[in-house]
GROMACS .gro file of C-alpha atoms in nm:
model
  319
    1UNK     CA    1  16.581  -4.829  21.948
    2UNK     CA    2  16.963  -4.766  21.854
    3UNK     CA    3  16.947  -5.074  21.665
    4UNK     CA    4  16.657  -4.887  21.423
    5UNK     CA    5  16.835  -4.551  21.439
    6UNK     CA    6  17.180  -4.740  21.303
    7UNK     CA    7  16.942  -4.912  21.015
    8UNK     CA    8  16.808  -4.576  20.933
    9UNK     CA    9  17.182  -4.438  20.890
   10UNK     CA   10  17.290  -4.717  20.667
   11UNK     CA   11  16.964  -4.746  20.445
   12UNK     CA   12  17.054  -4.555  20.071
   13UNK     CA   13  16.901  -4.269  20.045
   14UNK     CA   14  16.662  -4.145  19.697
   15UNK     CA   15  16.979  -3.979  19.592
   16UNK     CA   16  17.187  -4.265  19.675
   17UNK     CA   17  16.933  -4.503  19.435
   18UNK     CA   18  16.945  -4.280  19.204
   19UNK     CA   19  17.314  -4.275  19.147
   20UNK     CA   20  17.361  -4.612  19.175
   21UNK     CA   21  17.123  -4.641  18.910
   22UNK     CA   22  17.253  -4.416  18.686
   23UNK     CA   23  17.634  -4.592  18.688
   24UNK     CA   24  17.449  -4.902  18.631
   25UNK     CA   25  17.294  -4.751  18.311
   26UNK     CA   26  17.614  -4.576  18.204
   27UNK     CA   27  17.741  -4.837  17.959
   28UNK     CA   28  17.379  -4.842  17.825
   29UNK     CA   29  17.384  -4.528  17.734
   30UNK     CA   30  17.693  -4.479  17.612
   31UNK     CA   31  17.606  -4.706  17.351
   32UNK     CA   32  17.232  -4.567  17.298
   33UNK     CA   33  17.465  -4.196  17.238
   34UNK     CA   34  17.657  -4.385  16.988
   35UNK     CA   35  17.396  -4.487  16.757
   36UNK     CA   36  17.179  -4.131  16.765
   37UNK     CA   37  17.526  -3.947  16.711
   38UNK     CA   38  17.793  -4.037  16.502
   39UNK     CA   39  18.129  -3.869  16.606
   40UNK     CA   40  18.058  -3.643  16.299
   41UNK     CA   41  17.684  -3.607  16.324
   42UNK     CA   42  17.646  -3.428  15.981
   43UNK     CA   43  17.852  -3.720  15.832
   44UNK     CA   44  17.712  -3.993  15.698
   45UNK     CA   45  18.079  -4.138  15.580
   46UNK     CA   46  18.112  -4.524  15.568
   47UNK     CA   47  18.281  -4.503  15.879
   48UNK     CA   48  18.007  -4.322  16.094
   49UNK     CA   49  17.732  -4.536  15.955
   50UNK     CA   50  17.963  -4.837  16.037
   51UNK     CA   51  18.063  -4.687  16.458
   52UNK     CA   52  17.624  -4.598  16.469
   53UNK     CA   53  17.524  -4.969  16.357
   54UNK     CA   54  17.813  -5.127  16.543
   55UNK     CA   55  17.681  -4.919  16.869
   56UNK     CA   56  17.329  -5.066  16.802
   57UNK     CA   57  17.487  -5.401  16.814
   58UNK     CA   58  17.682  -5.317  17.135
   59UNK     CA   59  17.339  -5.201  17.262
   60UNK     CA   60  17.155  -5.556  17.186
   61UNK     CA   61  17.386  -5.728  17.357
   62UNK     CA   62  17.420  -5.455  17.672
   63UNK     CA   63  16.984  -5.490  17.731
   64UNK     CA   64  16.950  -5.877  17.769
   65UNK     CA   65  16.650  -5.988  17.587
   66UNK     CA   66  16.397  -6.137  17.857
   67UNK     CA   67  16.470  -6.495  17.993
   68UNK     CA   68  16.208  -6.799  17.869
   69UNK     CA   69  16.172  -6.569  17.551
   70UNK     CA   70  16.241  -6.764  17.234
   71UNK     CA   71  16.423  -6.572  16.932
   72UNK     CA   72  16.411  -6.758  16.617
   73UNK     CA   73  16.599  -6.535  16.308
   74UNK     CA   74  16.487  -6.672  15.928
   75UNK     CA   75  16.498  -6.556  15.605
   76UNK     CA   76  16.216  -6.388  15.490
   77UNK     CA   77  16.222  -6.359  15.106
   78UNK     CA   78  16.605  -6.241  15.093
   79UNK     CA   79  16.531  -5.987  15.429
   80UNK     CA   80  16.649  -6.086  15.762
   81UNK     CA   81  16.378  -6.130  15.992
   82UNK     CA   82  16.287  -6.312  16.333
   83UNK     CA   83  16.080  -6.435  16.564
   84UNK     CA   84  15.982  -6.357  16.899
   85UNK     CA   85  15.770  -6.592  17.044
   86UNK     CA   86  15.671  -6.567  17.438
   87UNK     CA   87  15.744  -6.816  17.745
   88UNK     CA   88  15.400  -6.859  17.853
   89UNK     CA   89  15.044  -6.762  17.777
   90UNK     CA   90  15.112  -6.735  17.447
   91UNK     CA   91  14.809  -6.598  17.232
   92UNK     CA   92  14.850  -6.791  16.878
   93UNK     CA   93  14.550  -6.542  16.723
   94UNK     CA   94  14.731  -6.243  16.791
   95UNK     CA   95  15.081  -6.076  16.668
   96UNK     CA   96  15.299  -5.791  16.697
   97UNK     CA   97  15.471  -5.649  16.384
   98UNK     CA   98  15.823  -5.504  16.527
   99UNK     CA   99  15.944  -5.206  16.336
  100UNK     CA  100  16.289  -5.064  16.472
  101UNK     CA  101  16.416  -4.750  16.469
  102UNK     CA  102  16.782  -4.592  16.425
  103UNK     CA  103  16.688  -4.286  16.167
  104UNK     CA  104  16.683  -4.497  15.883
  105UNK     CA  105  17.084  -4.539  15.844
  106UNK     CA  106  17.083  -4.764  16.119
  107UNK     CA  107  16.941  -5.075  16.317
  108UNK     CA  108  16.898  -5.416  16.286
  109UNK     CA  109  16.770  -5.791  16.418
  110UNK     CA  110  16.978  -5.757  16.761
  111UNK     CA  111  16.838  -5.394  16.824
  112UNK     CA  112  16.523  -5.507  16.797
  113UNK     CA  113  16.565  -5.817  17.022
  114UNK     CA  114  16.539  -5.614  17.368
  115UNK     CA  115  16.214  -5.465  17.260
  116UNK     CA  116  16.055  -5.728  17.065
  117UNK     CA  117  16.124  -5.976  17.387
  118UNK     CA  118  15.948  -5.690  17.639
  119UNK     CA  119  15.667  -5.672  17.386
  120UNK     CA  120  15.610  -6.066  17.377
  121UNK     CA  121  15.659  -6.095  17.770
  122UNK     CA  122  15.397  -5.854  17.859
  123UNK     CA  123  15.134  -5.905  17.573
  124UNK     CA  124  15.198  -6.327  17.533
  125UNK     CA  125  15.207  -6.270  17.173
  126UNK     CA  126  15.480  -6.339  16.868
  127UNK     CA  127  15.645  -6.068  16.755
  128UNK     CA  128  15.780  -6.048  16.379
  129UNK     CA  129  16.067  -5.853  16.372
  130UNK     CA  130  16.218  -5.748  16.010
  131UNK     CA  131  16.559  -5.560  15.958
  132UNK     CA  132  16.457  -5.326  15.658
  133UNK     CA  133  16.713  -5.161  15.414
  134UNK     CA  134  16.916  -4.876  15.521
  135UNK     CA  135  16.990  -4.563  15.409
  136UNK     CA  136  17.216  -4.384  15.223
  137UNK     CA  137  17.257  -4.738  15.029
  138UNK     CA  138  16.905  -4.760  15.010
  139UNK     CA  139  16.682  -4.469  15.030
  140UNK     CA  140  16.323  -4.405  15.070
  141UNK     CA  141  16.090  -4.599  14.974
  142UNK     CA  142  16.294  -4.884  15.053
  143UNK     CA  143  16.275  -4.924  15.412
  144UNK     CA  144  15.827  -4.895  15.362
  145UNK     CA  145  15.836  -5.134  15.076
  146UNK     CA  146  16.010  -5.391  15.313
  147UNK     CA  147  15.791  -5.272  15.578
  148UNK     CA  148  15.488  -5.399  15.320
  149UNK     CA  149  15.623  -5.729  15.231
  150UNK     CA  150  15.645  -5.790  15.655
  151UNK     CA  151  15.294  -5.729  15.640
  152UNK     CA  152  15.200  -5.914  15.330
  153UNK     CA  153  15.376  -6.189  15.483
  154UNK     CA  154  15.200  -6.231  15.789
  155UNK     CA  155  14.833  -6.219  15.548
  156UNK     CA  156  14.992  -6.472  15.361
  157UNK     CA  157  15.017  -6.669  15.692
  158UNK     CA  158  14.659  -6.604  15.741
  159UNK     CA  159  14.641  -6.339  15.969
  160UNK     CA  160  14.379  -6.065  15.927
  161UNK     CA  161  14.470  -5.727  15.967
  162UNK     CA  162  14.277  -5.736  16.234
  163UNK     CA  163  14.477  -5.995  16.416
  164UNK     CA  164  14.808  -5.763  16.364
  165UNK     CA  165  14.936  -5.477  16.620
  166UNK     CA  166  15.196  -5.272  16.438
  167UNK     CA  167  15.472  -5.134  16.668
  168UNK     CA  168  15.737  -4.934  16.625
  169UNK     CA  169  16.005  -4.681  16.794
  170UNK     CA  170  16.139  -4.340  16.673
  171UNK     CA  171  16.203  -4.415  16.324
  172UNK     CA  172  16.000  -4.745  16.366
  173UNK     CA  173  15.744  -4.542  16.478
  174UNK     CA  174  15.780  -4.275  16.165
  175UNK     CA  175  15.785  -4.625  15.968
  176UNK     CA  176  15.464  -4.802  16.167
  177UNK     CA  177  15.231  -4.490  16.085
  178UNK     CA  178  15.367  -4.471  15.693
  179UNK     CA  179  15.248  -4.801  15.638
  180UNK     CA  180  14.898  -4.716  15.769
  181UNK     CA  181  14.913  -4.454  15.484
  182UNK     CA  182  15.019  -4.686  15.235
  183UNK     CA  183  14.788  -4.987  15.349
  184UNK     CA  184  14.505  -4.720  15.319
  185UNK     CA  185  14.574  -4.564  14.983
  186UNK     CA  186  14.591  -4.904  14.861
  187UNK     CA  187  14.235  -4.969  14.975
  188UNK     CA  188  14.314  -5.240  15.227
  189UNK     CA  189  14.256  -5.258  15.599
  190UNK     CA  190  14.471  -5.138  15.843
  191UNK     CA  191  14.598  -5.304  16.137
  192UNK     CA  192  14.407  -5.358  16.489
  193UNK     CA  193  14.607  -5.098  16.718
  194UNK     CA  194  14.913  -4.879  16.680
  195UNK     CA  195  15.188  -4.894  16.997
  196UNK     CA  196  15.440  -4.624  16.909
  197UNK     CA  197  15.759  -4.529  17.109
  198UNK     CA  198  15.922  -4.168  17.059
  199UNK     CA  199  15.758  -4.175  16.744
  200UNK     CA  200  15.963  -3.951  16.475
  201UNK     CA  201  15.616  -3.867  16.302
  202UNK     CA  202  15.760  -3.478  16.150
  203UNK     CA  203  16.074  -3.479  15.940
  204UNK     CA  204  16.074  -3.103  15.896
  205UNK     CA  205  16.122  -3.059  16.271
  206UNK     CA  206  15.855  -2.778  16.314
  207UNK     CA  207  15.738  -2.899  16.688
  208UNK     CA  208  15.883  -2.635  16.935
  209UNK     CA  209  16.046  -2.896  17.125
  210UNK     CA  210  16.336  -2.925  16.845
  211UNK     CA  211  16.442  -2.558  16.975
  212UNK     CA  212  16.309  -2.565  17.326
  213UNK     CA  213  16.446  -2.884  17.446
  214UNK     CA  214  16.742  -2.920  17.245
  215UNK     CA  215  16.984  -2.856  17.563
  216UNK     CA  216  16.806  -3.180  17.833
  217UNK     CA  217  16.792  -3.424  17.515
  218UNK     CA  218  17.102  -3.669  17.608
  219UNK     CA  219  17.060  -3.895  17.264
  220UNK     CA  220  16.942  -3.660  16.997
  221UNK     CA  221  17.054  -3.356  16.825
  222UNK     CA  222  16.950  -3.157  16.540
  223UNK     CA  223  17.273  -3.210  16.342
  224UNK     CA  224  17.184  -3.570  16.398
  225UNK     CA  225  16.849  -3.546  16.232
  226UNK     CA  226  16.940  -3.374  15.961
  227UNK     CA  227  17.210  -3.583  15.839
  228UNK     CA  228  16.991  -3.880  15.796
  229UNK     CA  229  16.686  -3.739  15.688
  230UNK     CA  230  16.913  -3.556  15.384
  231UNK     CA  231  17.053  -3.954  15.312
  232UNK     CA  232  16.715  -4.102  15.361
  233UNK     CA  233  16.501  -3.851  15.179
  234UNK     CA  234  16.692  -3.732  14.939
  235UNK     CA  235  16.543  -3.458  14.729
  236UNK     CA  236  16.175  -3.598  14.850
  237UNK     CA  237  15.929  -3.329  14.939
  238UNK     CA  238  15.967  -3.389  15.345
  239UNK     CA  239  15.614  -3.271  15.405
  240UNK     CA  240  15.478  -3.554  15.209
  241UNK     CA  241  15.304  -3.870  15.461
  242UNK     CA  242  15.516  -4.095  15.364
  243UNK     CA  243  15.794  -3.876  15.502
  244UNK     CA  244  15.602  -3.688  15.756
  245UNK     CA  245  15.288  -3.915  15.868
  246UNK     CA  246  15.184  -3.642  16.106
  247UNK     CA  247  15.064  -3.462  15.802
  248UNK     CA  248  14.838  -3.727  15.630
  249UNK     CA  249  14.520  -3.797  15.641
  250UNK     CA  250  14.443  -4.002  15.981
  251UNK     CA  251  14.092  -4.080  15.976
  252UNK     CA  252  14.036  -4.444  15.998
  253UNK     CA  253  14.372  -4.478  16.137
  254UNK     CA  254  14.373  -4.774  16.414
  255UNK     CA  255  14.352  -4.670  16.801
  256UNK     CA  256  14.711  -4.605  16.943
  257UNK     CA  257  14.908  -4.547  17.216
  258UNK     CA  258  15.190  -4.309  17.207
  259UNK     CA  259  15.491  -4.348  17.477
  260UNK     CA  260  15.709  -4.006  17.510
  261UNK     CA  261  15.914  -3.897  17.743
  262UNK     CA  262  15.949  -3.517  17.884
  263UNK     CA  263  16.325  -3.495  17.787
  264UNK     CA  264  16.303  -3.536  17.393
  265UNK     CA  265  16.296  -3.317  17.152
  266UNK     CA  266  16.126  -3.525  16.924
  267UNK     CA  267  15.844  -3.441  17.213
  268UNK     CA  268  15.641  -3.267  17.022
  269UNK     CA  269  15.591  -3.511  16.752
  270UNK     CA  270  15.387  -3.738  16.991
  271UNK     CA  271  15.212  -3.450  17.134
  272UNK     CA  272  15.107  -3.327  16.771
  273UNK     CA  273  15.051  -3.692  16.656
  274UNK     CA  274  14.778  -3.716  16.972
  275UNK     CA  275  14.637  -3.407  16.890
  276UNK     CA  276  14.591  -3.489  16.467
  277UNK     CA  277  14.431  -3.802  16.554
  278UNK     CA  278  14.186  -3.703  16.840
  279UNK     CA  279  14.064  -3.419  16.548
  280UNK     CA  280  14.062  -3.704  16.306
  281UNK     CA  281  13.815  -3.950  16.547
  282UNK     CA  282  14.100  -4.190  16.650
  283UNK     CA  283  14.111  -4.330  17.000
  284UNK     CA  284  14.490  -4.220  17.136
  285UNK     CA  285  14.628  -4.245  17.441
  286UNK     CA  286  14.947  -4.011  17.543
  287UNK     CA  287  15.160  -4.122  17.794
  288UNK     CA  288  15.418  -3.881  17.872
  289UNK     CA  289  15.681  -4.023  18.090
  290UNK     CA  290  15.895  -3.738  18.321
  291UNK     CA  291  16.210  -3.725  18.296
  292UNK     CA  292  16.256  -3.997  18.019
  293UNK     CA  293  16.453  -3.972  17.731
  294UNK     CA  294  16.470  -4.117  17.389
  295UNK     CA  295  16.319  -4.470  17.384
  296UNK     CA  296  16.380  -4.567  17.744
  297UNK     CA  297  16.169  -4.849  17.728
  298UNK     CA  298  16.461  -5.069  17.600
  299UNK     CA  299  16.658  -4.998  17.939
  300UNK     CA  300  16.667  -5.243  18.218
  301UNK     CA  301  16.529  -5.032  18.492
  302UNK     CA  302  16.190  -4.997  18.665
  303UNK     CA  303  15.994  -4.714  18.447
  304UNK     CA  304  16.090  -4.895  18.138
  305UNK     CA  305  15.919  -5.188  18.293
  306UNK     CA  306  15.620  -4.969  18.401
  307UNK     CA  307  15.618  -4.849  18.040
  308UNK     CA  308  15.602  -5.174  17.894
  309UNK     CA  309  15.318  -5.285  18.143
  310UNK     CA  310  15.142  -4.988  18.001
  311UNK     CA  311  15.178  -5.145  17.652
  312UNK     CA  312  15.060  -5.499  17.766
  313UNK     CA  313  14.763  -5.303  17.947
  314UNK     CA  314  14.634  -5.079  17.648
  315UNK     CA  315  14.662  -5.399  17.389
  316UNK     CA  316  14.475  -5.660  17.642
  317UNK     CA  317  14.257  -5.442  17.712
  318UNK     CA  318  14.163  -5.298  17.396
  319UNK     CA  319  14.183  -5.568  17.165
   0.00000   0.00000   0.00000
């Protein structure tokens, strides 16, 4: 009996896990707070943009991409792009199209590597990751029209857009669900499902959670947002759905699932998103994740894991 009391004294408490965790994660987010805010968030000076993407590098190599998960980079028409192809039960009819985020002034092949490799593990499919052009040197429409020859390249492979799940975080996400518009206005069939992280779906930051949870956001700020939405859209009307894609037309958009969590303000964006296409007769599934922040899924801990499941779950299922 005094043997069990003594374990009972020595075993970590919640708090004590919870700590632990959170010095493990430090250097994780340290980096993650790099890329969303520059030292001068309003700046977008050569030598912010340069300390954001060098922080999303530092970030790709801080999240180790998933063991037995094979990353192949190549050239895809003058764009950097790669492969992520799974360890085992790998599904040859089916593929993941990998858009990144980082606001559009940011992000690249080794930021997407952590989430690409999760997205192969749990789903046994490739993913084709792309690193798009980046703002201020390249503006909108750049970053869609790369996002378009991705796609047109995995048709030309002979995949149907059927055969294609488009994913994407925050800016990924904005960029995932602006190539739905385009694909649509062009008359041609959209892709099979939608899996969007912290999607940034309204660039004129209307949602109420841009005031009301401004202060418990630990990666994004409003001075943040603005600065690269003035280098990305320039003079661009920001209420247009190639901008905005909350405020398109989203009938006939494909089934999606939307991963937020509470502490964001970019919350409302997902919320609204859910809302726009439930009125529009799209299947959607919200998962809001408590006490989450900004695209937690790429962190090595247990409810980015859970997360992911979730994702592996609504696409085997589904599809």
């Amino acid at each position: 009996m005094e043997e069990r009391r003594h374990m009972n004294l020595i075993r970590p408490t919640t708090e004590q896990k919870r700590m632990a965790e959170n010095r493990r994660l430090e250097p994780v987010m340290r980096a993650l707070k790099a890329v969303h805010s520059a030292t001068s968030p309003e700046s977008m000076d050569p030598e912010d943009l340069d300390r954001q993407r060098a922080g999303q590098e530092l970030l790709g190599r801080l999240v180790a991409p998933r063991l037995g998960v094979a990353w192949e980079p190549f050239d895809l028409q003058g764009m950097p792009a790669a492969w992520t192809r799974p360890g085992r039960c790998w599904e040859k009819r089916k593929v993941i199209l990998y858009c990144h985020g980082g606001g559009y002034t940011s992000g690249n092949l080794g930021y997407s590597r952590p989430l690409a490799s999760k997205l192969a593990e749990v789903t046994g499919y490739e993913v084709l990751c792309f690193e798009y052009r980046l703002a201020p040197e390249h503006p909108f429409p750049a970053a869609p029209d790369d996002a378009m020859k991705a796609w047109d390249y995995l048709m030309y492979l002979g995949y149907g857009a059927r055969d294609v799940v488009v994913a994407g975080d925050s800016a990924g996400g904005n960029l995932a669900l602006v190539l739905c518009h385009r694909l649509k206005a062009a008359g041609r069939r959209l892709p099979a499902r939608l899996v969007l992280m912290s999607p940034w779906t309204d660039m004129t930051a209307s949602g109420q959670s841009y005031g009301q949870r401004r202060d418990i956001d630990p990666m994004i700020t409003m001075n943040y947002i603005q600065a690269v939405r003035q280098v990305y859209a320039r003079e661009a009307d920001l209420t247009s759905p190639l901008l905005s894609p909350l405020f398109g037309d989203l009938s006939r958009f494909p089934p999606a699932l939307i991963q937020v969590g509470t502490n964001e303000i970019l919350y409302s964006d997902s919320v609204r998103l859910r809302d726009r296409l439930v009125r529009a007769g799209v299947p959607c599934r919200l998962e809001v994740w408590k006490d989450m922040w900004h695209v937690f899924q790429m962190f090595p801990m247990k409810t980015a894991d859970q997360a992911m499941e979730s994702v592996g779950r609504f696409l085997l299922e589904e599809l």
